[in-house]
Structures are given as structure tokens and as C-alpha cells.
Amino acid sequence: DVKVTQSSRYLVKRTGEKVFLECVQDMDHENMFWYRQDPGLGLRLIYFSYDVKMKEKGDIPEGYSVSREKKERFSLILESASTNQTSMYLCASSWTLSNQPQHFGDGTRLSIL
Amino acid sequence: RKEVEQDPGPFNVPEGATVAFNCTYSNSASQSFFWYRQDCRKEPKLLMSVYSSGNEDGRFTAQLNRASQYISLLIRDSKLSDSATYLCVVPSGNTPLVFGKGTRLSVIA
């Protein structure tokens, strides 16, 4: 069974802080993804990575960056957290970019005060 | 036209009822499709994959209509535990999967 692990279920940070969200998968998947999910807006893709050290912008990359130094780990970074980044953040991984299903972590509920 | 469109619902149905959701997509080259289930405040979980005309798994049936570019999910004999949001997922060429916003289902005793 695929296991995608996110470092925190709940996180509270202050405006202006640099925030790191970590995600680890144990299936040797090439592709990893970061989404945020807000009521009424569905899942929105922030960044994805198709290989180590490779990254691509998704639909809403502004205010975020990512790091993929190892195949199993994909980190999302909020450079200077703002209140409009309060959201549920979901990490996922998959074998291929678009023909295989994605497997999600439990999610991190991030509050920026 | 949006890439994936779903009726947001909510669909409120009694236990034992049959309910169907549709999802329309715009990329005619799409080959494989997925339905996910998401419970409140939880992550999406894969429910079914649809690689050809359709797929059946117990009380759940997914069908694909390529000519009209929609996929459907049919749930028979609804249970209280089926209450969730159902996400339609469509591939989009050489880019990541596109997730619909979901259809909310409430099964009522």
C-alpha cells in the first residue's frame, strides 16, 4: 500500500514567518504534487515535481516555493506566510504525471495568524 | 469551457436509494479517468479507475461516454457511510490530473 506522510496534521504560524511543509512517500514514485484546498474552490495545484531537483509551477504558485532534493521527499515552503495562505495543504504522489491515480497524504491544516 | 465540471449538489437521498453523478470534461484525448471519495476534513481517496467504457465494484459503477465526453458514477443501495464528496478526475495531456470540485452526497436514514 502506498504511504504518503505529511509532517504535521495541524500547524499554527504567524504572519511573515517562513513555513516548511514536508511530505515523504515510500513507493519510489517519480511524481509528487502540492495542493491547497479551500471551501468552494476545490483542489488547486501549487507546484509539482516529476524528478529529483525538477519542479514545475501549478495553477497558484505565487507566495510558495518547493524543494525536491531526494526522490521520496517534496517540501513546500511559504517564504513569508500571509493570512490568505490559511488552508488545508495536501501532498500527493503518483507513478506517472497523468495516467495513474495520485495517492494523498493526510493533509496539513495550516493557520496563519 | 472548464476542463472538468461537476454538479456541486448536495444530493440528499434516503438509505437504499440509487444515485448517479455526472462529470463532463473538455479534453477529448483523455484516456483514463478516476473517481475519488473525500470525507469531511480528510484527504481524497481513490474510489475507482475508469480506463475503458466502464468499471463496476460492488454497489459502485462508473461509466464513460467518450462521444458526449462525460463520466458517471452510480451508487446502488446507498448506505449512510456513503455520505461524502465525490471528485471526478480527468487527465489533461502531459500535465497533471485535473480534479473536479466535487459533488456532495448526503445519505439520510
mmCIF file of C-alpha atoms in Angstrom:
data_model
loop_
_atom_site.group_PDB
_atom_site.id
_atom_site.type_symbol
_atom_site.label_atom_id
_atom_site.label_comp_id
_atom_site.label_asym_id
_atom_site.label_seq_id
_atom_site.Cartn_x
_atom_site.Cartn_y
_atom_site.Cartn_z
ATOM 1 C CA ASP A 1 0.000 0.000 0.000
ATOM 2 C CA VAL A 2 1.208 3.473 -0.891
ATOM 3 C CA LYS A 3 2.081 5.624 2.081
ATOM 4 C CA VAL A 4 2.322 9.394 1.776
ATOM 5 C CA THR A 5 3.236 11.059 5.043
ATOM 6 C CA GLN A 6 2.905 14.753 5.795
ATOM 7 C CA SER A 7 4.907 16.085 8.699
ATOM 8 C CA SER A 8 2.082 17.808 10.589
ATOM 9 C CA ARG A 9 -1.708 17.467 10.750
ATOM 10 C CA TYR A 10 -2.188 20.919 12.296
ATOM 11 C CA LEU A 11 0.141 23.903 12.245
ATOM 12 C CA VAL A 12 -0.236 27.457 13.509
ATOM 13 C CA LYS A 13 2.218 30.131 12.373
ATOM 14 C CA ARG A 14 2.438 33.916 12.400
ATOM 15 C CA THR A 15 2.329 36.340 9.507
ATOM 16 C CA GLY A 16 5.749 36.838 7.979
ATOM 17 C CA GLU A 17 7.202 33.544 9.209
ATOM 18 C CA LYS A 18 8.907 31.147 6.824
ATOM 19 C CA VAL A 19 6.947 27.884 6.899
ATOM 20 C CA PHE A 20 8.083 24.432 5.794
ATOM 21 C CA LEU A 21 5.653 21.627 4.999
ATOM 22 C CA GLU A 22 7.261 18.241 4.465
ATOM 23 C CA CYS A 23 5.978 15.254 2.520
ATOM 24 C CA VAL A 24 7.506 11.790 2.189
ATOM 25 C CA GLN A 25 6.325 8.878 0.029
ATOM 26 C CA ASP A 26 7.518 5.279 0.240
ATOM 27 C CA MET A 27 6.600 3.966 -3.233
ATOM 28 C CA ASP A 28 9.505 5.304 -5.287
ATOM 29 C CA HIS A 29 7.070 7.470 -7.266
ATOM 30 C CA GLU A 30 8.605 9.827 -9.801
ATOM 31 C CA ASN A 31 5.918 12.471 -9.436
ATOM 32 C CA MET A 32 4.908 14.495 -6.410
ATOM 33 C CA PHE A 33 2.393 17.288 -6.004
ATOM 34 C CA TRP A 34 1.334 20.004 -3.578
ATOM 35 C CA TYR A 35 -2.256 21.265 -3.470
ATOM 36 C CA ARG A 36 -4.252 23.564 -1.301
ATOM 37 C CA GLN A 37 -7.949 23.051 -0.734
ATOM 38 C CA ASP A 38 -10.373 25.761 0.325
ATOM 39 C CA PRO A 39 -14.180 25.568 0.690
ATOM 40 C CA GLY A 40 -15.901 26.022 -2.658
ATOM 41 C CA LEU A 41 -12.632 26.177 -4.604
ATOM 42 C CA GLY A 42 -11.704 22.514 -4.768
ATOM 43 C CA LEU A 43 -8.136 21.278 -5.065
ATOM 44 C CA ARG A 44 -5.745 23.798 -6.552
ATOM 45 C CA LEU A 45 -2.296 22.711 -7.727
ATOM 46 C CA ILE A 46 0.547 24.805 -6.312
ATOM 47 C CA TYR A 47 3.658 23.006 -7.605
ATOM 48 C CA PHE A 48 4.608 19.579 -8.846
ATOM 49 C CA SER A 49 7.821 17.683 -9.464
ATOM 50 C CA TYR A 50 8.472 14.898 -11.977
ATOM 51 C CA ASP A 51 12.009 14.074 -10.865
ATOM 52 C CA VAL A 52 14.624 14.927 -8.259
ATOM 53 C CA LYS A 53 15.542 18.610 -8.374
ATOM 54 C CA MET A 54 12.882 19.232 -11.034
ATOM 55 C CA LYS A 55 9.873 21.407 -10.304
ATOM 56 C CA GLU A 56 7.048 22.954 -12.258
ATOM 57 C CA LYS A 57 4.581 25.661 -11.326
ATOM 58 C CA GLY A 58 0.986 24.679 -10.959
ATOM 59 C CA ASP A 59 -2.024 26.971 -11.072
ATOM 60 C CA ILE A 60 -1.284 29.072 -7.977
ATOM 61 C CA PRO A 61 2.491 29.157 -7.274
ATOM 62 C CA GLU A 62 2.678 32.752 -6.044
ATOM 63 C CA GLY A 63 3.976 33.001 -2.493
ATOM 64 C CA TYR A 64 5.256 29.418 -2.476
ATOM 65 C CA SER A 65 8.394 27.550 -3.429
ATOM 66 C CA VAL A 66 9.310 23.862 -3.340
ATOM 67 C CA SER A 67 12.317 21.635 -2.925
ATOM 68 C CA ARG A 68 12.938 18.076 -4.115
ATOM 69 C CA GLU A 69 16.436 17.042 -3.087
ATOM 70 C CA LYS A 70 15.554 13.347 -2.730
ATOM 71 C CA LYS A 71 13.075 11.277 -4.684
ATOM 72 C CA GLU A 72 10.941 10.409 -1.675
ATOM 73 C CA ARG A 73 10.681 13.920 -0.217
ATOM 74 C CA PHE A 74 8.930 17.010 -1.526
ATOM 75 C CA SER A 75 8.852 20.156 0.588
ATOM 76 C CA LEU A 76 6.564 23.150 0.272
ATOM 77 C CA ILE A 77 7.880 26.470 1.524
ATOM 78 C CA LEU A 78 5.900 29.579 2.346
ATOM 79 C CA GLU A 79 8.562 32.245 2.073
ATOM 80 C CA SER A 80 6.689 34.849 4.144
ATOM 81 C CA ALA A 81 3.394 33.495 5.410
ATOM 82 C CA SER A 82 0.277 35.599 4.998
ATOM 83 C CA THR A 83 -3.231 35.140 6.370
ATOM 84 C CA ASN A 84 -4.610 34.266 2.919
ATOM 85 C CA GLN A 85 -2.410 31.180 2.978
ATOM 86 C CA THR A 86 -4.501 29.705 5.779
ATOM 87 C CA SER A 87 -5.748 26.497 4.189
ATOM 88 C CA MET A 88 -5.641 22.706 4.032
ATOM 89 C CA TYR A 89 -2.465 21.594 2.232
ATOM 90 C CA LEU A 90 -2.381 18.189 0.578
ATOM 91 C CA CYS A 91 0.617 16.343 -0.804
ATOM 92 C CA ALA A 92 0.255 13.541 -3.361
ATOM 93 C CA SER A 93 2.452 11.207 -5.380
ATOM 94 C CA SER A 94 1.970 9.009 -8.453
ATOM 95 C CA TRP A 95 3.816 6.773 -10.910
ATOM 96 C CA THR A 96 3.032 8.919 -13.927
ATOM 97 C CA LEU A 97 2.008 12.514 -14.412
ATOM 98 C CA SER A 98 -1.473 11.881 -15.770
ATOM 99 C CA ASN A 99 -2.372 8.233 -16.442
ATOM 100 C CA GLN A 100 -2.134 6.784 -12.960
ATOM 101 C CA PRO A 101 -4.033 7.871 -9.858
ATOM 102 C CA GLN A 102 -2.468 10.112 -7.248
ATOM 103 C CA HIS A 103 -2.149 8.995 -3.641
ATOM 104 C CA PHE A 104 -2.635 11.632 -0.978
ATOM 105 C CA GLY A 105 -1.211 12.288 2.448
ATOM 106 C CA ASP A 106 -3.491 13.076 5.403
ATOM 107 C CA GLY A 107 -3.181 16.816 4.825
ATOM 108 C CA THR A 108 -1.862 19.693 6.925
ATOM 109 C CA ARG A 109 -4.345 22.223 8.238
ATOM 110 C CA LEU A 110 -2.297 25.427 8.360
ATOM 111 C CA SER A 111 -3.461 28.560 10.160
ATOM 112 C CA ILE A 112 -1.602 31.833 9.722
ATOM 113 C CA LEU A 113 -2.371 34.360 12.450
ATOM 114 C CA ARG B 1 -15.242 25.619 -21.161
ATOM 115 C CA LYS B 2 -13.874 24.357 -17.860
ATOM 116 C CA GLU B 3 -11.761 21.195 -18.082
ATOM 117 C CA VAL B 4 -13.884 19.288 -15.584
ATOM 118 C CA GLU B 5 -17.369 20.174 -14.426
ATOM 119 C CA GLN B 6 -19.422 18.583 -11.691
ATOM 120 C CA ASP B 7 -22.756 19.435 -10.117
ATOM 121 C CA PRO B 8 -21.757 20.505 -6.580
ATOM 122 C CA GLY B 9 -25.008 19.170 -5.061
ATOM 123 C CA PRO B 10 -25.777 18.423 -2.334
ATOM 124 C CA PHE B 11 -27.614 15.292 -3.304
ATOM 125 C CA ASN B 12 -29.772 14.260 -0.336
ATOM 126 C CA VAL B 13 -31.017 10.691 -0.724
ATOM 127 C CA PRO B 14 -32.631 8.139 1.609
ATOM 128 C CA GLU B 15 -30.842 4.959 2.582
ATOM 129 C CA GLY B 16 -31.264 2.273 -0.043
ATOM 130 C CA ALA B 17 -31.727 4.702 -2.915
ATOM 131 C CA THR B 18 -29.782 4.678 -6.159
ATOM 132 C CA VAL B 19 -27.987 7.893 -7.008
ATOM 133 C CA ALA B 20 -25.930 8.944 -10.014
ATOM 134 C CA PHE B 21 -23.477 11.790 -10.571
ATOM 135 C CA ASN B 22 -22.212 13.038 -13.904
ATOM 136 C CA CYS B 23 -18.970 14.750 -14.729
ATOM 137 C CA THR B 24 -18.210 16.434 -18.063
ATOM 138 C CA TYR B 25 -14.738 17.018 -19.428
ATOM 139 C CA SER B 26 -13.339 19.043 -22.300
ATOM 140 C CA ASN B 27 -10.125 17.235 -23.318
ATOM 141 C CA SER B 28 -11.261 14.720 -25.935
ATOM 142 C CA ALA B 29 -7.881 12.951 -25.879
ATOM 143 C CA SER B 30 -8.312 11.889 -22.241
ATOM 144 C CA GLN B 31 -7.814 8.157 -21.784
ATOM 145 C CA SER B 32 -8.045 7.263 -18.131
ATOM 146 C CA PHE B 33 -10.371 8.706 -15.524
ATOM 147 C CA PHE B 34 -10.804 8.382 -11.804
ATOM 148 C CA TRP B 35 -13.394 8.867 -9.103
ATOM 149 C CA TYR B 36 -12.198 9.831 -5.650
ATOM 150 C CA ARG B 37 -14.108 9.996 -2.404
ATOM 151 C CA GLN B 38 -13.369 12.686 0.174
ATOM 152 C CA ASP B 39 -14.790 12.694 3.673
ATOM 153 C CA CYS B 40 -15.132 15.941 5.592
ATOM 154 C CA ARG B 41 -11.718 17.280 6.668
ATOM 155 C CA LYS B 42 -9.925 14.237 5.254
ATOM 156 C CA GLU B 43 -7.778 13.580 2.196
ATOM 157 C CA PRO B 44 -9.221 12.360 -1.143
ATOM 158 C CA LYS B 45 -9.063 8.587 -1.569
ATOM 159 C CA LEU B 46 -9.230 6.681 -4.828
ATOM 160 C CA LEU B 47 -12.617 5.043 -5.304
ATOM 161 C CA MET B 48 -12.485 3.744 -8.885
ATOM 162 C CA SER B 49 -10.417 3.936 -12.039
ATOM 163 C CA VAL B 50 -12.103 4.042 -15.447
ATOM 164 C CA TYR B 51 -9.826 3.032 -18.308
ATOM 165 C CA SER B 52 -12.298 1.912 -20.968
ATOM 166 C CA SER B 53 -16.066 2.016 -21.209
ATOM 167 C CA GLY B 54 -16.684 1.463 -17.541
ATOM 168 C CA ASN B 55 -15.933 -0.298 -14.296
ATOM 169 C CA GLU B 56 -18.006 -1.945 -11.582
ATOM 170 C CA ASP B 57 -17.070 -2.604 -7.971
ATOM 171 C CA GLY B 58 -19.845 -3.886 -5.748
ATOM 172 C CA ARG B 59 -22.501 -1.200 -5.396
ATOM 173 C CA PHE B 60 -20.473 1.295 -7.430
ATOM 174 C CA THR B 61 -20.475 1.557 -11.222
ATOM 175 C CA ALA B 62 -18.523 4.078 -13.255
ATOM 176 C CA GLN B 63 -19.293 4.591 -16.938
ATOM 177 C CA LEU B 64 -17.515 6.530 -19.622
ATOM 178 C CA ASN B 65 -19.214 8.120 -22.620
ATOM 179 C CA ARG B 66 -16.464 9.351 -24.927
ATOM 180 C CA ALA B 67 -18.815 10.670 -27.603
ATOM 181 C CA SER B 68 -20.529 13.025 -25.150
ATOM 182 C CA GLN B 69 -17.403 13.477 -23.033
ATOM 183 C CA TYR B 70 -18.783 12.606 -19.651
ATOM 184 C CA ILE B 71 -18.260 10.005 -16.972
ATOM 185 C CA SER B 72 -20.816 8.954 -14.425
ATOM 186 C CA LEU B 73 -20.777 7.305 -11.018
ATOM 187 C CA LEU B 74 -23.746 5.209 -9.953
ATOM 188 C CA ILE B 75 -24.213 4.136 -6.352
ATOM 189 C CA ARG B 76 -26.820 1.469 -5.659
ATOM 190 C CA ASP B 77 -28.400 0.691 -2.285
ATOM 191 C CA SER B 78 -26.938 3.810 -0.668
ATOM 192 C CA LYS B 79 -25.567 3.496 2.870
ATOM 193 C CA LEU B 80 -25.173 6.206 5.491
ATOM 194 C CA SER B 81 -21.419 5.644 5.184
ATOM 195 C CA ASP B 82 -21.542 6.702 1.517
ATOM 196 C CA SER B 83 -22.070 10.306 2.629
ATOM 197 C CA ALA B 84 -19.041 12.181 1.293
ATOM 198 C CA THR B 85 -17.868 14.403 -1.541
ATOM 199 C CA TYR B 86 -17.106 12.592 -4.804
ATOM 200 C CA LEU B 87 -14.392 14.055 -7.014
ATOM 201 C CA CYS B 88 -14.174 13.391 -10.731
ATOM 202 C CA VAL B 89 -10.588 13.360 -12.048
ATOM 203 C CA VAL B 90 -9.551 13.691 -15.674
ATOM 204 C CA PRO B 91 -6.113 13.556 -17.334
ATOM 205 C CA SER B 92 -5.009 16.591 -19.313
ATOM 206 C CA GLY B 93 -2.346 15.604 -21.818
ATOM 207 C CA ASN B 94 1.179 15.736 -20.460
ATOM 208 C CA THR B 95 0.213 17.737 -17.392
ATOM 209 C CA PRO B 96 -1.087 16.628 -14.014
ATOM 210 C CA LEU B 97 -4.552 15.248 -13.475
ATOM 211 C CA VAL B 98 -7.366 17.766 -13.250
ATOM 212 C CA PHE B 99 -9.674 17.414 -10.260
ATOM 213 C CA GLY B 100 -13.303 18.495 -10.329
ATOM 214 C CA LYS B 101 -14.620 20.457 -7.382
ATOM 215 C CA GLY B 102 -16.720 17.537 -6.279
ATOM 216 C CA THR B 103 -20.334 16.523 -5.740
ATOM 217 C CA ARG B 104 -21.576 16.311 -2.174
ATOM 218 C CA LEU B 105 -23.751 13.341 -1.228
ATOM 219 C CA SER B 106 -25.748 13.024 1.977
ATOM 220 C CA VAL B 107 -27.480 9.717 2.645
ATOM 221 C CA ILE B 108 -30.279 10.142 5.147
ATOM 222 C CA ALA B 109 -31.707 7.486 7.487
#
